[in-house]
């Protein structure tokens, strides 16, 4: 049975919707193929070169082109790697390392991570900040926030404050944060490669539900961003309603602008027209990553800037 | 080197002096270096947590790093605590070879010079493996189960 038929059988509505988006055999094959194991080296605990040199004594590492600290590794279980228990490496999907790279946080900055659990991107942000500054890491779900805290602890993060608010409530911190990451809750099509249940349980109704949440959160995050600041909006899904539609909504409602992202990563064409609706040409600056582009999870990343000099 | 036996139990000082003052004093005594951080001691297990200051008040929040624990005869460091203290520690650091480091990471207590007693930071190459207690010629294992090395 071809991958296309497997998907069609598992969830016919899913197949019908996304064959309108991309219908190559390659797309369907990669959508259900298991992910390669990838790691991010945690430079909060030791220099990159030191960790990489030690790992290479035992494992094969293949650098991930778009993240200096990211590698594919030939191990089936990270518990067999000494550096994992010590918090010197962290299992993180290769495309999910892109949003913090695009955000480009600096030491001393004030950063908001609106939907932070389980914390791999928050740890990556702390690493770029060299544990100097402050990150407000939020997740409204108490159980997920506990996982977030455990992971930040293991990575040696000293600058995070973990909150469990509704993300929308950050709107009241108007013009406060140097950087904002909204890695939004989504229908997780990209995660099908990790767990089949994301395919089985996918419903179009959920896409619309997530889109409404995402629109509320992106407005709140943008409001909390300082003039001159950068906000990154990302999802691990491919639906235009959760990606281009949400960013287009922000562009129409506010003075937000998009900035081009210059990374060595293969991408698919952003969707500028979907279900009779046209989106801003600005969306061409966003990254739409399908599973077959780089053999990773699907991802969508937009770099948003708030006009102004951020003057004190 | 060793932490001296028979001195006052530092747990008796909790609450009598500021948490930061007590933690820093014990760190200096045990390892010769105390990072400049905010410290608190919480709960019945005298656990020490640390973090850096944040300029923004966001109301109720959490997110402390579990740094170590006040013991009856000194201060034990978690793996994270040892990475913060280890690079500048001036005493009570034991270097392990590859074989002993692996066994320790897998959860074993390992052999050590019989004359040592007290809390020591374990170092393996450029890494720090937390604190272990030297007693009766062994380094007692404190690697949490969920973080132990799987040896196939």
Short mmCIF file of C-alpha atoms in Angstrom, two decimals:
data_model
loop_
_atom_site.label_atom_id
_atom_site.label_comp_id
_atom_site.label_asym_id
_atom_site.label_seq_id
_atom_site.Cartn_x
_atom_site.Cartn_y
_atom_site.Cartn_z
CA UNK A 1 0.00 0.00 0.00
CA UNK A 2 1.41 3.44 -0.87
CA UNK A 3 1.87 6.12 1.80
CA UNK A 4 -0.91 8.07 0.11
CA UNK A 5 -3.31 5.13 0.53
CA UNK A 6 -2.24 4.60 4.13
CA UNK A 7 -3.10 8.22 4.97
CA UNK A 8 -6.32 8.09 2.95
CA UNK A 9 -7.42 5.04 4.88
CA UNK A 10 -6.39 6.38 8.32
CA UNK A 11 -8.20 9.69 7.91
CA UNK A 12 -10.02 10.41 4.62
CA UNK A 13 -10.91 14.02 5.56
CA UNK A 14 -7.25 14.73 6.29
CA UNK A 15 -6.20 13.35 2.93
CA UNK A 16 -8.87 15.30 1.08
CA UNK A 17 -7.90 18.61 2.68
CA UNK A 18 -4.12 18.40 2.37
CA UNK A 19 -3.99 16.88 -1.10
CA UNK A 20 -5.22 20.34 -2.13
CA UNK A 21 -2.10 21.80 -0.49
CA UNK A 22 0.53 19.42 -1.83
CA UNK A 23 -0.05 16.19 -3.65
CA UNK A 24 3.37 14.75 -4.45
CA UNK A 25 4.12 11.12 -3.53
CA UNK A 26 7.14 12.40 -1.66
CA UNK A 27 4.97 14.58 0.59
CA UNK A 28 2.83 11.64 1.70
CA UNK A 29 5.83 9.35 2.13
CA UNK A 30 7.70 11.76 4.36
CA UNK A 31 4.57 12.70 6.31
CA UNK A 32 4.39 9.21 7.79
CA UNK A 33 8.07 8.26 7.84
CA UNK A 34 9.60 8.10 11.40
CA UNK A 35 11.76 11.06 12.36
CA UNK A 36 15.52 10.99 12.56
CA UNK A 37 16.88 11.43 16.09
CA UNK A 38 18.25 14.93 16.54
CA UNK A 39 19.82 16.73 19.48
CA UNK A 40 20.62 20.25 20.51
CA UNK A 41 23.88 20.72 22.38
CA UNK A 42 23.34 22.75 25.55
CA UNK A 43 26.11 25.33 25.77
CA UNK A 44 24.87 26.56 29.17
CA UNK A 45 26.87 23.74 30.73
CA UNK A 46 29.95 23.31 28.55
CA UNK A 47 31.39 24.71 25.31
CA UNK A 48 29.96 23.32 22.05
CA UNK A 49 33.32 22.06 20.78
CA UNK A 50 34.05 20.14 23.99
CA UNK A 51 30.70 18.34 23.93
CA UNK A 52 30.83 17.59 20.21
CA UNK A 53 34.36 16.23 20.43
CA UNK A 54 33.40 13.85 23.27
CA UNK A 55 30.22 12.71 21.51
CA UNK A 56 32.14 11.98 18.30
CA UNK A 57 34.25 9.42 20.17
CA UNK A 58 31.15 7.26 20.42
CA UNK A 59 28.50 8.46 17.98
CA UNK A 60 28.10 9.74 14.44
CA UNK A 61 26.93 13.33 14.32
CA UNK A 62 25.56 15.07 11.27
CA UNK A 63 25.29 18.85 11.64
CA UNK A 64 21.86 20.38 11.09
CA UNK A 65 22.56 23.13 8.55
CA UNK A 66 20.35 25.82 10.09
CA UNK A 67 21.37 25.51 13.77
CA UNK A 68 24.98 25.62 14.95
CA UNK A 69 24.16 23.56 18.05
CA UNK A 70 21.93 21.04 16.27
CA UNK A 71 22.94 17.53 15.12
CA UNK A 72 21.37 14.34 13.86
CA UNK A 73 22.75 11.46 15.90
CA UNK A 74 22.83 7.69 15.28
CA UNK A 75 21.40 6.44 18.54
CA UNK A 76 18.08 4.74 19.15
CA UNK A 77 17.80 5.75 22.80
CA UNK A 78 19.28 8.94 24.24
CA UNK A 79 19.53 7.29 27.68
CA UNK A 80 22.61 5.51 26.27
CA UNK A 81 24.38 8.86 25.84
CA UNK A 82 26.15 10.14 29.00
CA UNK A 83 25.64 13.75 27.92
CA UNK A 84 21.87 13.29 27.94
CA UNK A 85 21.56 12.47 31.64
CA UNK A 86 23.91 15.32 32.45
CA UNK A 87 21.76 17.83 30.55
CA UNK A 88 24.51 18.57 28.05
CA UNK A 89 22.35 17.55 25.12
CA UNK A 90 18.61 17.68 24.67
CA UNK A 91 16.49 15.68 22.24
CA UNK A 92 14.83 18.28 20.02
CA UNK A 93 13.38 17.97 16.55
CA UNK A 94 15.52 19.65 13.90
CA UNK A 95 12.90 22.06 12.51
CA UNK A 96 11.73 23.03 15.99
CA UNK A 97 15.17 24.57 16.54
CA UNK A 98 14.44 27.21 13.89
CA UNK A 99 12.12 29.60 15.82
CA UNK A 100 14.71 30.48 18.54
CA UNK A 101 17.36 30.96 15.84
CA UNK A 102 15.05 33.40 14.04
CA UNK A 103 14.15 35.13 17.32
CA UNK A 104 17.87 35.69 17.94
CA UNK A 105 17.65 36.65 21.64
CA UNK A 106 20.64 38.37 23.23
CA UNK A 107 22.09 38.34 26.77
CA UNK A 108 20.28 40.79 29.05
CA UNK A 109 17.04 40.92 27.05
CA UNK A 110 13.54 40.40 28.38
CA UNK A 111 11.85 37.60 26.46
CA UNK A 112 8.33 36.22 26.54
CA UNK A 113 7.77 32.59 25.53
CA UNK A 114 3.98 32.42 25.44
CA UNK A 115 3.43 28.67 25.00
CA UNK A 116 6.68 27.32 26.36
CA UNK A 117 6.09 23.67 27.40
CA UNK A 118 7.83 21.28 27.15
CA UNK A 119 10.65 23.83 27.09
CA UNK A 120 13.16 22.81 24.43
CA UNK A 121 12.83 26.18 22.68
CA UNK A 122 12.92 28.05 26.00
CA UNK A 123 16.19 26.30 26.85
CA UNK A 124 17.56 27.20 23.44
CA UNK A 125 16.59 30.83 24.03
CA UNK A 126 18.33 30.80 27.45
CA UNK A 127 21.40 29.35 25.76
CA UNK A 128 21.54 32.19 23.23
CA UNK A 129 21.08 34.64 26.14
CA UNK A 130 23.99 32.94 27.95
CA UNK A 131 21.80 32.74 31.08
CA UNK A 132 21.71 36.56 31.34
CA UNK A 133 18.44 38.50 31.22
CA UNK A 134 14.98 37.12 31.87
CA UNK A 135 12.57 34.78 30.13
CA UNK A 136 8.91 34.62 31.08
CA UNK A 137 8.05 31.05 30.12
CA UNK A 138 4.31 30.47 30.14
CA UNK A 139 2.06 27.48 29.78
CA UNK A 140 -1.52 27.61 31.03
CA UNK A 141 -1.64 23.91 31.80
CA UNK A 142 -0.21 23.14 35.24
CA UNK A 143 0.94 19.61 34.30
CA UNK A 144 2.71 20.85 31.21
CA UNK A 145 4.25 23.69 33.24
CA UNK A 146 5.72 21.12 35.61
CA UNK A 147 7.34 19.31 32.69
CA UNK A 148 8.60 22.68 31.47
CA UNK A 149 10.20 23.39 34.86
CA UNK A 150 11.83 19.96 35.00
CA UNK A 151 13.33 20.43 31.54
CA UNK A 152 14.57 23.96 32.22
CA UNK A 153 16.16 22.66 35.41
CA UNK A 154 17.97 19.91 33.54
CA UNK A 155 19.28 22.42 31.03
CA UNK A 156 20.64 24.61 33.84
CA UNK A 157 18.42 27.61 33.07
CA UNK A 158 18.68 30.29 35.78
CA UNK A 159 16.75 33.11 34.13
CA UNK A 160 13.25 31.70 33.60
CA UNK A 161 10.09 32.62 35.44
CA UNK A 162 7.44 29.98 34.78
CA UNK A 163 3.85 31.21 34.73
CA UNK A 164 0.58 29.40 34.13
CA UNK A 165 -1.57 32.22 32.78
CA UNK A 166 -3.82 32.29 29.79
CA UNK A 167 -1.45 33.54 27.08
CA UNK A 168 -3.94 36.25 26.12
CA UNK A 169 -3.42 37.93 29.49
CA UNK A 170 0.06 39.06 28.46
CA UNK A 171 -1.61 41.80 26.42
CA UNK A 172 -1.60 43.87 29.59
CA UNK A 173 2.24 44.02 29.51
CA UNK A 174 2.04 46.51 26.66
CA UNK A 175 5.33 47.39 24.89
CA UNK A 176 7.37 45.46 27.48
CA UNK A 177 9.32 42.60 25.90
CA UNK A 178 12.38 42.81 23.64
CA UNK A 179 11.43 39.50 22.02
CA UNK A 180 8.30 37.36 21.98
CA UNK A 181 8.03 33.74 20.86
CA UNK A 182 4.58 32.38 20.14
CA UNK A 183 5.07 28.73 19.26
CA UNK A 184 1.34 28.33 19.16
CA UNK A 185 -0.80 25.38 20.17
CA UNK A 186 -1.88 23.81 16.89
CA UNK A 187 -3.31 20.76 15.14
CA UNK A 188 0.22 19.25 15.09
CA UNK A 189 0.28 17.73 11.61
CA UNK A 190 4.07 17.90 11.80
CA UNK A 191 3.99 15.57 14.79
CA UNK A 192 2.40 12.71 12.88
CA UNK A 193 5.94 11.47 12.29
CA UNK A 194 6.29 11.16 16.08
CA UNK A 195 2.88 9.73 16.81
CA UNK A 196 0.26 8.24 14.52
CA UNK A 197 -2.52 9.49 16.80
CA UNK A 198 -2.06 13.03 15.42
CA UNK A 199 -3.25 11.68 12.07
CA UNK A 200 -6.01 9.50 13.45
CA UNK A 201 -7.39 12.24 15.67
CA UNK A 202 -7.07 15.14 13.21
CA UNK A 203 -10.35 17.02 12.60
CA UNK A 204 -11.01 20.11 10.54
CA UNK A 205 -13.11 21.46 13.41
CA UNK A 206 -9.99 21.46 15.62
CA UNK A 207 -8.11 23.46 12.98
CA UNK A 208 -10.71 26.23 13.24
CA UNK A 209 -10.64 26.04 17.05
CA UNK A 210 -6.85 26.41 17.08
CA UNK A 211 -6.98 29.24 14.55
CA UNK A 212 -9.22 31.26 16.85
CA UNK A 213 -6.90 30.67 19.81
CA UNK A 214 -3.86 31.55 17.69
CA UNK A 215 -5.42 34.84 16.54
CA UNK A 216 -6.11 35.84 20.12
CA UNK A 217 -2.59 34.91 21.25
CA UNK A 218 -0.77 36.58 18.37
CA UNK A 219 -2.53 39.89 19.07
CA UNK A 220 -1.68 39.64 22.78
CA UNK A 221 1.95 38.77 22.06
CA UNK A 222 2.30 41.60 19.58
CA UNK A 223 0.84 44.04 22.07
CA UNK A 224 3.38 42.90 24.71
CA UNK A 225 6.26 43.45 22.29
CA UNK A 226 8.36 46.63 22.54
CA UNK A 227 8.49 48.96 19.51
CA UNK A 228 11.50 47.81 17.51
CA UNK A 229 11.17 44.33 18.99
CA UNK A 230 10.90 40.98 17.22
CA UNK A 231 8.16 38.40 17.58
CA UNK A 232 8.35 34.92 16.08
CA UNK A 233 5.15 33.09 15.31
CA UNK A 234 5.50 29.37 14.69
CA UNK A 235 3.47 26.18 14.51
CA UNK A 236 4.29 22.58 13.75
CA UNK A 237 1.43 22.23 11.34
CA UNK A 238 0.71 22.86 7.68
CA UNK A 239 -2.84 24.18 7.64
CA UNK A 240 -3.02 27.65 6.06
CA UNK A 241 -5.77 28.59 8.52
CA UNK A 242 -3.29 28.17 11.40
CA UNK A 243 -0.39 29.79 9.61
CA UNK A 244 -0.80 32.32 6.82
CA UNK A 245 -4.36 33.19 7.92
CA UNK A 246 -3.21 33.98 11.49
CA UNK A 247 -0.24 36.12 10.46
CA UNK A 248 -2.33 37.86 7.78
CA UNK A 249 -4.87 38.64 10.50
CA UNK A 250 -2.12 40.31 12.60
CA UNK A 251 -0.90 42.29 9.60
CA UNK A 252 -4.42 43.56 8.91
CA UNK A 253 -5.18 44.43 12.55
CA UNK A 254 -1.90 46.13 13.49
CA UNK A 255 1.14 47.93 12.11
CA UNK A 256 3.18 44.68 12.20
CA UNK A 257 5.62 43.94 9.36
CA UNK A 258 7.31 40.71 8.33
CA UNK A 259 11.03 40.29 7.86
CA UNK A 260 12.67 37.82 5.51
CA UNK A 261 14.34 34.81 7.18
CA UNK A 262 17.71 33.92 5.76
CA UNK A 263 18.57 30.34 6.71
CA UNK A 264 19.92 27.35 4.74
CA UNK A 265 16.63 25.47 4.90
CA UNK A 266 14.47 24.18 2.05
CA UNK A 267 10.90 25.44 2.08
CA UNK A 268 7.59 25.12 0.28
CA UNK A 269 5.72 28.06 -1.20
CA UNK A 270 3.71 30.05 1.36
CA UNK A 271 -0.02 29.89 0.66
CA UNK A 272 -1.34 33.23 -0.57
CA UNK A 273 -4.81 32.04 -1.47
CA UNK A 274 -6.89 29.48 0.40
CA UNK A 275 -10.59 28.68 0.30
CA UNK A 276 -11.37 31.85 -1.63
CA UNK A 277 -9.41 34.13 0.68
CA UNK A 278 -6.29 36.04 -0.36
CA UNK A 279 -3.42 36.72 1.99
CA UNK A 280 -0.84 39.54 2.00
CA UNK A 281 2.14 39.19 -0.35
CA UNK A 282 4.22 39.82 2.80
CA UNK A 283 3.59 36.18 3.68
CA UNK A 284 6.18 35.25 1.05
CA UNK A 285 8.74 36.16 3.75
CA UNK A 286 7.53 33.38 6.06
CA UNK A 287 8.94 29.85 6.05
CA UNK A 288 6.54 27.03 5.24
CA UNK A 289 8.34 23.74 5.76
CA UNK A 290 6.77 20.47 4.62
CA UNK A 291 8.10 17.13 5.92
CA UNK A 292 9.66 16.27 2.54
CA UNK A 293 11.57 19.57 2.28
CA UNK A 294 14.30 18.65 4.79
CA UNK A 295 13.16 15.29 6.16
CA UNK A 296 11.90 16.92 9.37
CA UNK A 297 8.61 17.73 11.05
CA UNK A 298 6.42 20.21 9.24
CA UNK A 299 6.83 23.77 10.48
CA UNK A 300 5.74 27.32 9.81
CA UNK A 301 7.77 30.30 11.00
CA UNK A 302 7.14 34.02 10.56
CA UNK A 303 9.44 36.79 11.80
CA UNK A 304 7.37 39.78 12.85
CA UNK A 305 8.74 43.21 13.69
CA UNK A 306 7.03 46.05 15.49
CA UNK A 307 7.88 49.43 13.94
CA UNK A 308 9.67 51.91 16.20
CA UNK A 309 13.14 52.28 17.60
CA UNK A 310 12.36 50.82 21.01
CA UNK A 311 13.89 53.98 22.49
CA UNK A 312 14.16 54.07 26.24
CA UNK B 1 40.87 16.55 51.82
CA UNK B 2 37.56 16.04 53.51
CA UNK B 3 34.82 17.86 55.30
CA UNK B 4 35.61 17.63 59.01
CA UNK B 5 33.61 15.29 61.15
CA UNK B 6 31.96 16.32 64.38
CA UNK B 7 31.09 19.92 63.51
CA UNK B 8 27.72 21.62 63.97
CA UNK B 9 24.86 20.29 61.82
CA UNK B 10 24.23 23.07 59.25
CA UNK B 11 20.54 22.13 59.11
CA UNK B 12 20.24 23.61 62.61
CA UNK B 13 21.13 27.00 61.14
CA UNK B 14 18.27 27.08 58.64
CA UNK B 15 15.98 29.99 59.50
CA UNK B 16 18.52 31.52 61.90
CA UNK B 17 20.43 33.22 59.14
CA UNK B 18 19.42 34.20 55.58
CA UNK B 19 19.22 31.27 53.16
CA UNK B 20 21.71 32.92 50.81
CA UNK B 21 24.20 33.52 53.61
CA UNK B 22 24.00 29.92 54.84
CA UNK B 23 24.26 28.40 51.35
CA UNK B 24 27.20 30.58 50.37
CA UNK B 25 29.03 29.83 53.62
CA UNK B 26 28.59 26.08 53.14
CA UNK B 27 29.67 26.28 49.51
CA UNK B 28 32.83 28.16 50.42
CA UNK B 29 33.58 25.72 53.24
CA UNK B 30 32.95 22.64 51.08
CA UNK B 31 34.17 23.66 47.66
CA UNK B 32 35.91 27.02 48.00
CA UNK B 33 33.53 28.89 45.68
CA UNK B 34 29.98 30.21 45.80
CA UNK B 35 28.25 31.59 42.68
CA UNK B 36 26.48 34.93 43.11
CA UNK B 37 22.85 33.82 42.79
CA UNK B 38 19.54 34.14 44.61
CA UNK B 39 19.16 31.11 46.90
CA UNK B 40 16.24 29.72 48.85
CA UNK B 41 15.94 26.62 51.04
CA UNK B 42 12.57 24.91 50.75
CA UNK B 43 10.63 22.04 52.25
CA UNK B 44 11.33 19.27 54.74
CA UNK B 45 14.27 17.99 52.73
CA UNK B 46 16.25 21.23 53.01
CA UNK B 47 16.52 21.50 49.25
CA UNK B 48 18.40 24.52 47.89
CA UNK B 49 17.07 26.33 44.81
CA UNK B 50 18.78 29.07 42.85
CA UNK B 51 18.08 31.58 40.12
CA UNK B 52 19.03 35.00 38.82
CA UNK B 53 16.96 38.15 39.31
CA UNK B 54 14.35 39.25 36.77
CA UNK B 55 13.47 42.94 36.34
CA UNK B 56 9.80 42.23 35.54
CA UNK B 57 7.22 41.35 38.15
CA UNK B 58 4.74 38.98 36.49
CA UNK B 59 2.95 38.00 39.66
CA UNK B 60 2.83 34.39 40.76
CA UNK B 61 5.60 32.41 39.13
CA UNK B 62 7.93 29.48 39.64
CA UNK B 63 11.00 28.19 37.88
CA UNK B 64 13.82 27.71 40.36
CA UNK B 65 16.81 25.57 39.56
CA UNK B 66 17.27 22.69 42.00
CA UNK B 67 20.81 23.43 43.11
CA UNK B 68 21.51 21.09 46.00
CA UNK B 69 20.59 20.03 49.49
CA UNK B 70 21.72 20.96 52.96
CA UNK B 71 22.95 17.78 54.59
CA UNK B 72 23.79 17.18 58.23
CA UNK B 73 27.50 17.45 57.38
CA UNK B 74 27.70 19.90 54.48
CA UNK B 75 26.06 20.70 51.18
CA UNK B 76 25.40 18.24 48.39
CA UNK B 77 25.09 19.58 44.84
CA UNK B 78 22.78 18.36 42.13
CA UNK B 79 24.24 17.79 38.67
CA UNK B 80 23.13 21.34 37.79
CA UNK B 81 24.61 22.79 40.99
CA UNK B 82 27.91 21.04 40.30
CA UNK B 83 28.10 22.57 36.80
CA UNK B 84 27.70 26.01 38.41
CA UNK B 85 30.23 25.50 41.21
CA UNK B 86 32.62 22.95 39.70
CA UNK B 87 34.53 25.11 37.20
CA UNK B 88 35.66 27.50 39.98
CA UNK B 89 35.80 25.07 42.90
CA UNK B 90 39.16 25.05 44.64
CA UNK B 91 38.76 21.99 46.87
CA UNK B 92 36.98 18.68 47.29
CA UNK B 93 36.81 17.87 43.59
CA UNK B 94 37.55 14.30 42.53
CA UNK B 95 38.37 13.50 38.91
CA UNK B 96 37.09 10.21 37.56
CA UNK B 97 38.44 8.21 34.65
CA UNK B 98 36.10 7.10 31.85
CA UNK B 99 35.37 3.71 33.34
CA UNK B 100 34.49 4.92 36.84
CA UNK B 101 32.53 7.87 35.47
CA UNK B 102 30.38 5.54 33.39
CA UNK B 103 29.72 3.24 36.30
CA UNK B 104 28.84 6.20 38.51
CA UNK B 105 26.50 7.63 35.86
CA UNK B 106 24.85 4.23 35.56
CA UNK B 107 23.97 4.37 39.28
CA UNK B 108 26.83 2.49 40.97
CA UNK B 109 28.69 3.62 44.07
CA UNK B 110 32.37 3.51 43.18
CA UNK B 111 35.60 2.86 45.02
CA UNK B 112 37.76 5.72 46.26
CA UNK B 113 40.65 6.36 48.64
CA UNK B 114 39.68 5.12 52.11
CA UNK B 115 40.93 8.28 53.84
CA UNK B 116 38.34 10.52 52.22
CA UNK B 117 35.19 11.53 54.03
CA UNK B 118 32.52 14.08 53.19
CA UNK B 119 31.01 15.73 50.11
CA UNK B 120 32.96 15.91 46.88
CA UNK B 121 32.18 17.26 43.43
CA UNK B 122 32.80 14.57 40.82
CA UNK B 123 34.47 15.67 37.61
CA UNK B 124 34.71 13.65 34.42
CA UNK B 125 36.77 15.32 31.71
CA UNK B 126 35.10 18.76 31.35
CA UNK B 127 31.82 17.61 32.90
CA UNK B 128 30.51 17.61 36.46
CA UNK B 129 28.47 14.73 37.79
CA UNK B 130 27.05 16.25 40.98
CA UNK B 131 28.25 15.69 44.55
CA UNK B 132 28.88 12.30 46.09
CA UNK B 133 29.61 11.38 49.67
CA UNK B 134 32.92 9.67 50.32
CA UNK B 135 32.58 7.10 53.08
CA UNK B 136 34.33 3.82 53.88
CA UNK B 137 36.31 3.87 50.66
CA UNK B 138 33.34 4.46 48.38
CA UNK B 139 31.65 7.37 46.64
CA UNK B 140 27.95 6.94 47.34
CA UNK B 141 25.78 7.37 44.26
CA UNK B 142 23.31 10.26 43.98
CA UNK B 143 22.44 10.17 40.27
CA UNK B 144 18.62 10.25 40.07
CA UNK B 145 17.15 7.07 38.56
CA UNK B 146 15.58 8.86 35.61
CA UNK B 147 18.92 10.38 34.65
CA UNK B 148 21.07 7.29 34.85
CA UNK B 149 23.11 6.06 31.91
CA UNK B 150 21.65 3.03 30.17
CA UNK B 151 24.56 0.65 29.50
CA UNK B 152 22.77 -1.36 26.74
#
